[in-house]
Amino acid sequence: MKIGTIRRIDDLGRIVLPKGIRQNLRIKSGDNLEIFIENNDIILRKYSQLNQLIDIENTIASVLKETLKADVLITDKDKYIIINGIAKQKYLNREISDEILKILENRQMIIKENENILFTKNEKESGNIVINPIIINGDVIGSIIVITKEKIDESKIKTISILTTFLTKHIE
């Protein structure tokens, strides 16, 4: 999707990103952007700390899937970046829903048993769901989401917490 507008660069080299573009991409004050050159184009992209650790995240998702017999999704603040579960491949690189975003903003693990949660703008998942935010220096940078048909007991919760902490420590 191409959205274009013209902006003037000020004396300090700054430009203002239009509000509509910031809202569409969920860019807030304080967010980091990557700036790079591709051919003769300047590219701005939201920076995701989690995208730097794809191998570790894939390993964590695999361990959770095998240990908990569950589907595992890892998100950054905007989209699903790791999916471990055949049925959930439809979510890879898709935007997370406002419902998931609100859960992340609360900064606490939530456990939903036999409930429906809106995962994207149009798609719901049901079952036993754990959503654990990944918090670095007080900022939520993503989450680990586990979806299972099995009961979520204390050992499953502890496993998810440990692996979320492990991922957090690798980012810090």
PDB file of C-alpha atoms in Angstrom:
ATOM      1  CA  MET A   1       0.000   0.000   0.000  1.00  0.00           C
ATOM      2  CA  LYS A   2       1.439   3.344  -0.980  1.00  0.00           C
ATOM      3  CA  ILE A   3       0.422   6.463   0.894  1.00  0.00           C
ATOM      4  CA  GLY A   4       2.161   9.636  -0.188  1.00  0.00           C
ATOM      5  CA  THR A   5       2.398  13.194   0.989  1.00  0.00           C
ATOM      6  CA  ILE A   6       4.944  15.972   0.632  1.00  0.00           C
ATOM      7  CA  ARG A   7       6.718  17.439   3.658  1.00  0.00           C
ATOM      8  CA  ARG A   8       9.384  20.126   3.875  1.00  0.00           C
ATOM      9  CA  ILE A   9      12.607  19.446   5.802  1.00  0.00           C
ATOM     10  CA  ASP A  10      13.394  22.158   8.364  1.00  0.00           C
ATOM     11  CA  ASP A  11      16.816  23.703   9.072  1.00  0.00           C
ATOM     12  CA  LEU A  12      17.666  20.891  11.524  1.00  0.00           C
ATOM     13  CA  GLY A  13      16.805  18.151   9.012  1.00  0.00           C
ATOM     14  CA  ARG A  14      13.499  17.236  10.661  1.00  0.00           C
ATOM     15  CA  ILE A  15      10.251  16.253   9.003  1.00  0.00           C
ATOM     16  CA  VAL A  16       6.820  15.729  10.500  1.00  0.00           C
ATOM     17  CA  LEU A  17       5.072  12.452   9.779  1.00  0.00           C
ATOM     18  CA  PRO A  18       1.398  13.158   9.060  1.00  0.00           C
ATOM     19  CA  LYS A  19      -1.006  12.173  11.819  1.00  0.00           C
ATOM     20  CA  GLY A  20      -2.923   9.784   9.544  1.00  0.00           C
ATOM     21  CA  ILE A  21       0.221   7.846   8.720  1.00  0.00           C
ATOM     22  CA  ARG A  22       1.276   7.732  12.391  1.00  0.00           C
ATOM     23  CA  GLN A  23      -2.166   6.439  13.396  1.00  0.00           C
ATOM     24  CA  ASN A  24      -2.286   3.909  10.578  1.00  0.00           C
ATOM     25  CA  LEU A  25       1.123   2.491  11.581  1.00  0.00           C
ATOM     26  CA  ARG A  26       0.529   2.918  15.332  1.00  0.00           C
ATOM     27  CA  ILE A  27       3.564   5.191  15.657  1.00  0.00           C
ATOM     28  CA  LYS A  28       3.519   7.053  18.955  1.00  0.00           C
ATOM     29  CA  SER A  29       5.743   9.697  20.436  1.00  0.00           C
ATOM     30  CA  GLY A  30       8.914   8.013  21.689  1.00  0.00           C
ATOM     31  CA  ASP A  31       8.768   5.082  19.229  1.00  0.00           C
ATOM     32  CA  ASN A  32      11.995   4.257  17.422  1.00  0.00           C
ATOM     33  CA  LEU A  33      12.191   4.263  13.623  1.00  0.00           C
ATOM     34  CA  GLU A  34      14.827   2.617  11.452  1.00  0.00           C
ATOM     35  CA  ILE A  35      16.117   4.848   8.684  1.00  0.00           C
ATOM     36  CA  PHE A  36      17.939   3.300   5.771  1.00  0.00           C
ATOM     37  CA  ILE A  37      18.567   3.795   2.070  1.00  0.00           C
ATOM     38  CA  GLU A  38      17.381   1.334  -0.544  1.00  0.00           C
ATOM     39  CA  ASN A  39      18.422   2.264  -4.099  1.00  0.00           C
ATOM     40  CA  ASN A  40      17.783   6.031  -4.049  1.00  0.00           C
ATOM     41  CA  ASP A  41      14.891   5.862  -1.576  1.00  0.00           C
ATOM     42  CA  ILE A  42      14.938   6.767   2.108  1.00  0.00           C
ATOM     43  CA  ILE A  43      12.984   4.123   4.013  1.00  0.00           C
ATOM     44  CA  LEU A  44      11.496   4.676   7.473  1.00  0.00           C
ATOM     45  CA  ARG A  45      10.356   1.562   9.327  1.00  0.00           C
ATOM     46  CA  LYS A  46       9.181   1.002  12.875  1.00  0.00           C
ATOM     47  CA  TYR A  47      12.016  -0.588  14.808  1.00  0.00           C
ATOM     48  CA  SER A  48      11.299  -3.817  16.645  1.00  0.00           C
ATOM     49  CA  GLN A  49      13.808  -5.095  19.175  1.00  0.00           C
ATOM     50  CA  LEU A  50      12.212  -8.518  18.886  1.00  0.00           C
ATOM     51  CA  ASN A  51      13.027  -8.808  15.186  1.00  0.00           C
ATOM     52  CA  GLN A  52      16.716  -8.918  16.134  1.00  0.00           C
ATOM     53  CA  LEU A  53      16.310 -12.245  17.979  1.00  0.00           C
ATOM     54  CA  ILE A  54      14.307 -14.370  15.531  1.00  0.00           C
ATOM     55  CA  ASP A  55      16.373 -17.540  16.134  1.00  0.00           C
ATOM     56  CA  ILE A  56      15.924 -17.363  19.914  1.00  0.00           C
ATOM     57  CA  GLU A  57      12.231 -16.574  19.539  1.00  0.00           C
ATOM     58  CA  ASN A  58      11.731 -19.545  17.194  1.00  0.00           C
ATOM     59  CA  THR A  59      13.431 -21.786  19.746  1.00  0.00           C
ATOM     60  CA  ILE A  60      11.250 -20.452  22.573  1.00  0.00           C
ATOM     61  CA  ALA A  61       8.100 -20.931  20.476  1.00  0.00           C
ATOM     62  CA  SER A  62       9.165 -24.506  19.619  1.00  0.00           C
ATOM     63  CA  VAL A  63       9.908 -25.360  23.249  1.00  0.00           C
ATOM     64  CA  LEU A  64       6.554 -23.961  24.365  1.00  0.00           C
ATOM     65  CA  LYS A  65       4.703 -25.815  21.600  1.00  0.00           C
ATOM     66  CA  GLU A  66       6.352 -29.140  22.454  1.00  0.00           C
ATOM     67  CA  THR A  67       6.164 -28.729  26.231  1.00  0.00           C
ATOM     68  CA  LEU A  68       2.631 -27.345  26.470  1.00  0.00           C
ATOM     69  CA  LYS A  69       1.130 -29.015  23.388  1.00  0.00           C
ATOM     70  CA  ALA A  70      -0.102 -25.590  22.333  1.00  0.00           C
ATOM     71  CA  ASP A  71       0.030 -23.072  19.529  1.00  0.00           C
ATOM     72  CA  VAL A  72       2.456 -20.221  20.220  1.00  0.00           C
ATOM     73  CA  LEU A  73       2.457 -16.720  18.759  1.00  0.00           C
ATOM     74  CA  ILE A  74       5.080 -14.060  19.489  1.00  0.00           C
ATOM     75  CA  THR A  75       4.242 -10.450  18.720  1.00  0.00           C
ATOM     76  CA  ASP A  76       6.016  -7.156  18.713  1.00  0.00           C
ATOM     77  CA  LYS A  77       3.898  -4.078  19.524  1.00  0.00           C
ATOM     78  CA  ASP A  78       2.186  -4.211  16.147  1.00  0.00           C
ATOM     79  CA  LYS A  79       2.162  -7.609  14.495  1.00  0.00           C
ATOM     80  CA  TYR A  80       2.665 -11.346  14.846  1.00  0.00           C
ATOM     81  CA  ILE A  81       6.329 -12.102  14.142  1.00  0.00           C
ATOM     82  CA  ILE A  82       6.653 -15.789  15.151  1.00  0.00           C
ATOM     83  CA  ILE A  83       3.967 -18.426  14.760  1.00  0.00           C
ATOM     84  CA  ASN A  84       4.380 -22.029  15.867  1.00  0.00           C
ATOM     85  CA  GLY A  85       1.298 -23.963  14.946  1.00  0.00           C
ATOM     86  CA  ILE A  86       0.053 -24.882  11.500  1.00  0.00           C
ATOM     87  CA  ALA A  87      -3.470 -23.507  12.034  1.00  0.00           C
ATOM     88  CA  LYS A  88      -2.108 -20.129  13.101  1.00  0.00           C
ATOM     89  CA  GLN A  89       0.189 -19.453  10.112  1.00  0.00           C
ATOM     90  CA  LYS A  90      -2.510 -17.129   8.783  1.00  0.00           C
ATOM     91  CA  TYR A  91      -1.423 -14.568  11.406  1.00  0.00           C
ATOM     92  CA  LEU A  92       2.259 -14.215  10.471  1.00  0.00           C
ATOM     93  CA  ASN A  93       3.112 -10.531   9.846  1.00  0.00           C
ATOM     94  CA  ARG A  94      -0.526  -9.505  10.365  1.00  0.00           C
ATOM     95  CA  GLU A  95      -1.442  -6.638  12.694  1.00  0.00           C
ATOM     96  CA  ILE A  96      -2.526  -7.508  16.229  1.00  0.00           C
ATOM     97  CA  SER A  97      -6.029  -6.439  17.204  1.00  0.00           C
ATOM     98  CA  ASP A  98      -6.877  -3.487  19.421  1.00  0.00           C
ATOM     99  CA  GLU A  99      -8.105  -6.039  21.988  1.00  0.00           C
ATOM    100  CA  ILE A 100      -4.647  -7.653  22.196  1.00  0.00           C
ATOM    101  CA  LEU A 101      -3.045  -4.196  22.255  1.00  0.00           C
ATOM    102  CA  LYS A 102      -5.188  -3.198  25.269  1.00  0.00           C
ATOM    103  CA  ILE A 103      -4.202  -6.390  27.065  1.00  0.00           C
ATOM    104  CA  LEU A 104      -0.519  -5.576  26.459  1.00  0.00           C
ATOM    105  CA  GLU A 105      -0.972  -2.023  27.728  1.00  0.00           C
ATOM    106  CA  ASN A 106      -2.088  -3.469  31.101  1.00  0.00           C
ATOM    107  CA  ARG A 107       1.408  -5.005  31.403  1.00  0.00           C
ATOM    108  CA  GLN A 108       0.217  -8.165  33.124  1.00  0.00           C
ATOM    109  CA  MET A 109      -0.134 -11.782  32.091  1.00  0.00           C
ATOM    110  CA  ILE A 110      -3.754 -12.656  31.417  1.00  0.00           C
ATOM    111  CA  ILE A 111      -5.304 -16.094  31.329  1.00  0.00           C
ATOM    112  CA  LYS A 112      -8.584 -16.643  29.499  1.00  0.00           C
ATOM    113  CA  GLU A 113     -10.193 -20.045  29.736  1.00  0.00           C
ATOM    114  CA  ASN A 114     -12.753 -21.100  27.123  1.00  0.00           C
ATOM    115  CA  GLU A 115     -13.073 -17.560  25.800  1.00  0.00           C
ATOM    116  CA  ASN A 116     -12.950 -15.856  22.426  1.00  0.00           C
ATOM    117  CA  ILE A 117     -10.344 -13.185  21.778  1.00  0.00           C
ATOM    118  CA  LEU A 118     -10.094 -11.049  18.661  1.00  0.00           C
ATOM    119  CA  PHE A 119      -6.580 -11.666  17.302  1.00  0.00           C
ATOM    120  CA  THR A 120      -6.799  -9.487  14.180  1.00  0.00           C
ATOM    121  CA  LYS A 121      -9.459  -7.024  13.055  1.00  0.00           C
ATOM    122  CA  ASN A 122     -11.575  -9.885  11.717  1.00  0.00           C
ATOM    123  CA  GLU A 123     -10.427 -13.148  13.261  1.00  0.00           C
ATOM    124  CA  LYS A 124     -11.132 -14.627  16.668  1.00  0.00           C
ATOM    125  CA  GLU A 125      -9.557 -17.558  18.444  1.00  0.00           C
ATOM    126  CA  SER A 126     -11.142 -19.517  21.218  1.00  0.00           C
ATOM    127  CA  GLY A 127      -9.849 -21.887  23.834  1.00  0.00           C
ATOM    128  CA  ASN A 128      -7.540 -21.472  26.781  1.00  0.00           C
ATOM    129  CA  ILE A 129      -5.324 -18.486  26.062  1.00  0.00           C
ATOM    130  CA  VAL A 130      -2.366 -16.995  27.929  1.00  0.00           C
ATOM    131  CA  ILE A 131      -1.013 -13.596  26.886  1.00  0.00           C
ATOM    132  CA  ASN A 132       2.219 -12.542  28.570  1.00  0.00           C
ATOM    133  CA  PRO A 133       3.658  -9.093  27.724  1.00  0.00           C
ATOM    134  CA  ILE A 134       7.384  -8.735  27.083  1.00  0.00           C
ATOM    135  CA  ILE A 135       8.525  -5.658  29.024  1.00  0.00           C
ATOM    136  CA  ILE A 136      11.912  -3.976  28.599  1.00  0.00           C
ATOM    137  CA  ASN A 137      12.855  -0.921  30.696  1.00  0.00           C
ATOM    138  CA  GLY A 138       9.202  -0.377  31.567  1.00  0.00           C
ATOM    139  CA  ASP A 139       8.006  -0.479  27.951  1.00  0.00           C
ATOM    140  CA  VAL A 140       5.931  -3.269  26.443  1.00  0.00           C
ATOM    141  CA  ILE A 141       7.704  -4.371  23.277  1.00  0.00           C
ATOM    142  CA  GLY A 142       5.623  -7.442  22.471  1.00  0.00           C
ATOM    143  CA  SER A 143       4.115 -10.609  23.890  1.00  0.00           C
ATOM    144  CA  ILE A 144       4.114 -14.371  23.995  1.00  0.00           C
ATOM    145  CA  ILE A 145       0.659 -15.838  23.357  1.00  0.00           C
ATOM    146  CA  VAL A 146      -0.180 -19.485  24.019  1.00  0.00           C
ATOM    147  CA  ILE A 147      -3.416 -21.099  22.811  1.00  0.00           C
ATOM    148  CA  THR A 148      -4.316 -24.580  24.012  1.00  0.00           C
ATOM    149  CA  LYS A 149      -7.276 -26.871  24.479  1.00  0.00           C
ATOM    150  CA  GLU A 150      -5.752 -28.242  27.672  1.00  0.00           C
ATOM    151  CA  LYS A 151      -6.309 -26.724  31.095  1.00  0.00           C
ATOM    152  CA  ILE A 152      -3.843 -24.012  32.001  1.00  0.00           C
ATOM    153  CA  ASP A 153      -2.297 -25.075  35.285  1.00  0.00           C
ATOM    154  CA  GLU A 154       0.394 -23.473  37.431  1.00  0.00           C
ATOM    155  CA  SER A 155       3.233 -25.383  35.733  1.00  0.00           C
ATOM    156  CA  LYS A 156       2.193 -24.079  32.287  1.00  0.00           C
ATOM    157  CA  ILE A 157       2.013 -20.531  33.625  1.00  0.00           C
ATOM    158  CA  LYS A 158       5.465 -20.897  35.210  1.00  0.00           C
ATOM    159  CA  THR A 159       6.937 -22.262  31.945  1.00  0.00           C
ATOM    160  CA  ILE A 160       5.554 -19.309  29.953  1.00  0.00           C
ATOM    161  CA  SER A 161       6.869 -16.854  32.570  1.00  0.00           C
ATOM    162  CA  ILE A 162      10.340 -18.391  32.588  1.00  0.00           C
ATOM    163  CA  LEU A 163      10.673 -18.311  28.802  1.00  0.00           C
ATOM    164  CA  THR A 164       9.343 -14.741  28.644  1.00  0.00           C
ATOM    165  CA  THR A 165      11.949 -13.728  31.238  1.00  0.00           C
ATOM    166  CA  PHE A 166      14.653 -15.558  29.258  1.00  0.00           C
ATOM    167  CA  LEU A 167      13.709 -13.630  26.098  1.00  0.00           C
ATOM    168  CA  THR A 168      13.602 -10.350  28.051  1.00  0.00           C
ATOM    169  CA  LYS A 169      17.111 -10.912  29.424  1.00  0.00           C
ATOM    170  CA  HIS A 170      18.467 -11.545  25.907  1.00  0.00           C
ATOM    171  CA  ILE A 171      17.054  -8.233  24.707  1.00  0.00           C
ATOM    172  CA  GLU A 172      18.324  -6.192  27.685  1.00  0.00           C
TER     173      GLU A 172
END
